[in-house]
Amino acid sequence: METVTRKPFQGVINIIRFNWHFYVIAFTLIGILAIVNLFLADSIQWVIPVVIAIAAASITLSLSVSYYIYDYSNIYSLDWLQSLNIAPGASLVNIHAGFDETSHLLAQRYPASTLQVFDFYDPQKHTEVSIERARKLYSPYPHTQKVDSNNIPLTTNPADYIFNIFAAHEIRNTAERVTFLKQLHSGIKPAGRIVIVEHLRDLPNFIAYNIGFFHFHSRAEWKRNFTEAGFALEQELSLTPFLALFILCKKP
């Protein structure tokens, strides 16, 4: 198997590439404001430079945090999985929402395990333009199976571990998300585990991404969803101040 390593600044560069329209809009508005400022009265010409400075600081902060998370931190080393003690021969499933940065890494880390990869992305329901762009730029992991979020084909062949990394939040509808989690519940063995990594709709992510934090779900919402799907929350960890790791198991 070819070794896959992440390139320097790959995470933050991907964010810009996949969401370039936001930056075009932002810098266009900044340019318009700068022109408008030329025609304002001297007494209020300080206002627009302050607005521009705040906007520029917000963009810089969000990209800096993204660099810290996706490039500087050890999130893609997968060292945080050590506590699971995944034994050779374990059956692994990785489920993503159209953009997969972790299947190759899981395969490299657990070469003696079997790995299935499912993609539940549906452009009719999961309408993020950034995912569409990512899919055009990156090839899928070999033998990735297209599935429906409400029909994960694991009931007859349950897994030991199911991974869902930066994916489940793309399911915006609560009922669909709970049904998806119920599918995962049916798709693991009695002693199996679900591993979910997500940003949260909380203060650190608000500071980093301002209104962009509404794209995420709150900790309370996730816990309600887990309970409704029949899971017990075995462990919750902060991988960074901006990322939560949830390890789920079936209720006794």
Coordinates of C-alpha atoms in Angstrom, one line a residue:
M1 CA 0.0 0.0 0.0
E2 CA 1.3 3.4 -0.9
T3 CA 2.0 5.6 2.1
V4 CA -0.1 8.7 2.3
T5 CA 1.2 11.7 4.1
R6 CA -0.4 15.1 4.5
K7 CA 1.3 18.1 2.8
P8 CA 2.3 21.2 4.7
F9 CA -0.7 23.6 5.0
Q10 CA -2.9 21.0 3.3
G11 CA -5.8 21.6 5.7
V12 CA -6.0 25.4 5.4
I13 CA -5.3 25.4 1.7
N14 CA -8.2 23.0 1.2
I15 CA -10.5 25.3 3.2
I16 CA -9.7 28.2 0.9
R17 CA -10.0 26.0 -2.2
F18 CA -13.3 24.6 -1.2
N19 CA -14.8 27.8 0.1
W20 CA -13.2 30.3 -2.2
H21 CA -16.5 32.1 -2.9
F22 CA -16.6 33.3 0.7
Y23 CA -13.2 34.9 0.5
V24 CA -14.0 36.5 -2.9
I25 CA -17.2 38.0 -1.4
A26 CA -15.4 39.1 1.7
F27 CA -12.5 40.8 -0.1
T28 CA -14.9 42.4 -2.6
L29 CA -16.9 43.9 0.2
I30 CA -13.7 45.2 1.9
G31 CA -12.7 46.8 -1.4
I32 CA -16.1 48.4 -1.9
L33 CA -16.0 49.8 1.7
A34 CA -12.5 51.2 1.1
I35 CA -13.8 53.0 -2.0
V36 CA -16.9 54.3 -0.1
N37 CA -14.7 55.6 2.6
L38 CA -13.0 58.0 0.2
F39 CA -16.3 59.9 -0.1
L40 CA -17.3 60.1 3.5
A41 CA -17.0 63.1 5.7
D42 CA -13.7 63.4 7.6
S43 CA -15.5 63.1 10.9
I44 CA -16.6 59.6 10.2
Q45 CA -13.9 58.2 8.0
W46 CA -12.5 56.2 11.0
V47 CA -15.6 53.9 11.0
I48 CA -15.0 51.9 7.8
P49 CA -11.3 51.2 8.6
V50 CA -12.4 49.8 11.9
V51 CA -15.0 47.6 10.2
I52 CA -12.4 46.5 7.6
A53 CA -9.9 45.7 10.4
I54 CA -12.5 43.6 12.3
A55 CA -13.4 41.7 9.1
A56 CA -9.7 41.1 8.2
A57 CA -9.0 40.0 11.8
S58 CA -12.0 37.6 11.7
I59 CA -10.7 36.0 8.4
T60 CA -7.2 35.7 9.7
L61 CA -8.4 34.2 13.0
S62 CA -10.5 31.5 11.3
L63 CA -7.7 30.5 9.0
S64 CA -5.2 30.5 11.8
V65 CA -7.5 28.2 13.9
S66 CA -8.0 26.0 10.9
Y67 CA -4.3 25.7 10.4
Y68 CA -3.9 24.8 14.0
I69 CA -6.6 22.1 13.8
Y70 CA -6.0 20.5 10.4
D71 CA -2.3 21.1 10.0
Y72 CA -0.5 21.7 13.3
S73 CA -2.4 19.4 15.7
N74 CA -2.1 15.6 15.7
I75 CA -5.7 15.0 14.5
Y76 CA -4.6 13.2 11.3
S77 CA -1.9 11.2 13.1
L78 CA -4.7 9.2 14.6
D79 CA -2.7 8.8 17.8
W80 CA -5.8 9.6 19.8
L81 CA -7.2 6.2 18.8
Q82 CA -4.6 4.4 21.0
S83 CA -7.0 4.1 23.9
L84 CA -9.3 1.9 21.8
N85 CA -6.7 -0.8 21.6
I86 CA -7.9 -2.0 18.2
A87 CA -6.7 -5.5 17.8
P88 CA -5.4 -7.0 14.5
G89 CA -8.2 -8.5 12.5
A90 CA -10.8 -6.1 13.8
S91 CA -13.4 -5.1 11.3
L92 CA -13.4 -1.3 10.6
V93 CA -15.9 0.9 8.8
N94 CA -15.3 4.5 7.9
I95 CA -18.3 6.6 6.9
H96 CA -18.0 10.0 5.4
A97 CA -20.1 12.7 3.8
G98 CA -18.4 13.0 0.4
F99 CA -14.9 14.1 1.3
D100 CA -12.7 11.5 2.8
E101 CA -9.3 12.4 4.4
T102 CA -9.1 9.5 6.8
S103 CA -9.6 6.1 5.1
H104 CA -6.1 5.9 3.8
L105 CA -4.8 6.9 7.3
L106 CA -6.9 4.2 9.0
A107 CA -5.8 1.6 6.5
Q108 CA -2.1 2.5 7.1
R109 CA -2.5 2.5 10.9
Y110 CA -4.4 -0.8 11.0
P111 CA -3.1 -2.9 8.1
A112 CA -4.1 -6.2 9.7
S113 CA -7.8 -5.1 9.9
T114 CA -10.4 -5.1 7.3
L115 CA -11.7 -1.7 6.2
Q116 CA -15.0 -0.8 4.5
V117 CA -15.7 2.8 3.4
F118 CA -19.1 4.2 2.9
D119 CA -20.1 7.6 1.4
F120 CA -23.5 8.9 2.4
Y121 CA -23.3 12.2 0.5
D122 CA -26.5 13.1 -1.3
P123 CA -26.4 16.4 -3.2
Q124 CA -30.2 16.7 -2.9
K125 CA -30.1 16.6 0.9
H126 CA -26.5 17.7 1.8
T127 CA -26.1 20.9 -0.2
E128 CA -22.7 22.1 0.8
V129 CA -20.9 23.5 -2.3
S130 CA -17.6 22.9 -0.6
I131 CA -18.2 19.2 -0.7
E132 CA -18.9 19.3 -4.4
R133 CA -15.6 21.0 -5.0
A134 CA -13.7 18.6 -2.8
R135 CA -15.2 15.6 -4.6
K136 CA -13.9 17.0 -7.9
L137 CA -10.4 17.5 -6.6
Y138 CA -9.9 14.3 -4.6
S139 CA -10.5 10.7 -5.8
P140 CA -12.4 8.5 -3.5
Y141 CA -10.8 5.7 -1.5
P142 CA -10.7 2.5 -3.5
H143 CA -13.9 0.4 -3.3
T144 CA -15.8 3.2 -1.5
Q145 CA -19.5 2.3 -1.5
K146 CA -22.3 4.9 -2.1
V147 CA -25.0 4.5 0.6
D148 CA -28.0 6.3 1.9
S149 CA -27.7 7.9 5.3
N150 CA -30.9 6.0 6.2
N151 CA -29.7 2.6 4.9
I152 CA -26.2 1.6 6.0
P153 CA -25.6 -2.0 4.8
L154 CA -24.1 -3.4 8.0
T155 CA -26.9 -5.2 9.7
T156 CA -25.9 -8.7 8.4
N157 CA -22.2 -8.0 8.8
P158 CA -21.7 -5.8 11.8
A159 CA -18.4 -4.1 12.5
D160 CA -16.1 -3.8 15.5
Y161 CA -15.6 -0.1 15.0
I162 CA -17.3 2.5 13.0
F163 CA -15.6 5.9 12.4
N164 CA -17.4 9.1 11.5
I165 CA -14.9 11.9 11.4
F166 CA -16.1 15.5 10.4
A167 CA -19.1 14.0 8.6
A168 CA -22.3 13.5 10.7
H169 CA -22.9 17.3 11.1
E170 CA -23.6 17.4 7.4
I171 CA -26.9 15.7 8.1
R172 CA -28.8 18.9 8.9
N173 CA -32.2 17.3 9.5
T174 CA -32.5 16.0 13.1
A175 CA -34.7 13.1 12.3
E176 CA -32.4 12.0 9.5
R177 CA -29.4 12.3 11.8
V178 CA -31.0 10.2 14.5
T179 CA -32.0 7.6 11.9
F180 CA -28.4 7.6 10.6
L181 CA -27.1 7.0 14.2
K182 CA -29.7 4.2 14.6
Q183 CA -28.2 2.6 11.5
L184 CA -24.8 2.7 13.1
H185 CA -26.2 1.2 16.3
S186 CA -27.5 -1.8 14.2
G187 CA -24.2 -1.9 12.4
I188 CA -21.8 -2.7 15.2
K189 CA -21.3 -5.9 17.2
P190 CA -22.5 -6.0 20.8
A191 CA -19.1 -4.9 22.1
G192 CA -18.4 -2.6 19.2
R193 CA -17.7 1.1 19.3
I194 CA -18.7 4.2 17.3
V195 CA -16.0 6.9 17.0
I196 CA -17.3 10.4 16.1
V197 CA -15.2 13.6 15.8
E198 CA -16.9 16.9 15.4
H199 CA -16.7 20.6 15.9
L200 CA -19.3 21.9 18.3
R201 CA -21.6 24.9 18.3
D202 CA -19.8 26.3 21.3
L203 CA -17.9 29.4 22.4
P204 CA -14.4 28.4 21.1
N205 CA -15.9 27.6 17.6
F206 CA -17.9 30.9 17.7
I207 CA -14.7 32.8 18.5
A208 CA -12.9 31.0 15.6
Y209 CA -15.6 30.9 13.0
N210 CA -18.2 33.5 14.2
I211 CA -21.5 32.8 12.5
G212 CA -19.9 29.8 10.7
F213 CA -20.3 27.9 14.0
F214 CA -24.0 27.5 13.2
H215 CA -22.9 24.8 10.7
F216 CA -22.1 22.6 13.7
H217 CA -24.4 21.1 16.3
S218 CA -24.2 21.7 20.1
R219 CA -22.9 19.2 22.6
A220 CA -26.4 18.9 24.1
E221 CA -27.9 18.2 20.6
W222 CA -25.4 15.4 20.0
K223 CA -26.1 13.8 23.3
R224 CA -29.8 13.9 22.7
N225 CA -29.2 12.3 19.3
F226 CA -27.0 9.6 20.8
T227 CA -29.6 8.7 23.5
E228 CA -32.4 8.6 21.0
A229 CA -30.4 6.2 18.8
G230 CA -29.8 3.9 21.7
F231 CA -26.2 4.7 22.5
A232 CA -24.4 5.2 25.8
L233 CA -21.6 7.8 25.7
E234 CA -18.7 5.9 26.9
Q235 CA -16.1 8.7 26.6
E236 CA -15.9 12.3 25.5
L237 CA -12.6 14.0 25.0
S238 CA -11.4 17.4 23.6
L239 CA -8.9 16.7 20.9
T240 CA -8.3 20.4 20.6
P241 CA -10.3 23.3 22.2
F242 CA -12.3 23.2 18.9
L243 CA -12.9 19.4 18.5
A244 CA -14.8 16.9 20.4
L245 CA -14.3 13.1 20.3
F246 CA -17.3 11.0 21.2
I247 CA -16.9 7.2 21.8
L248 CA -20.2 5.4 21.8
C249 CA -21.2 2.0 22.8
K250 CA -24.5 0.1 23.0
K251 CA -26.5 0.6 26.2
P252 CA -26.1 -2.4 28.5

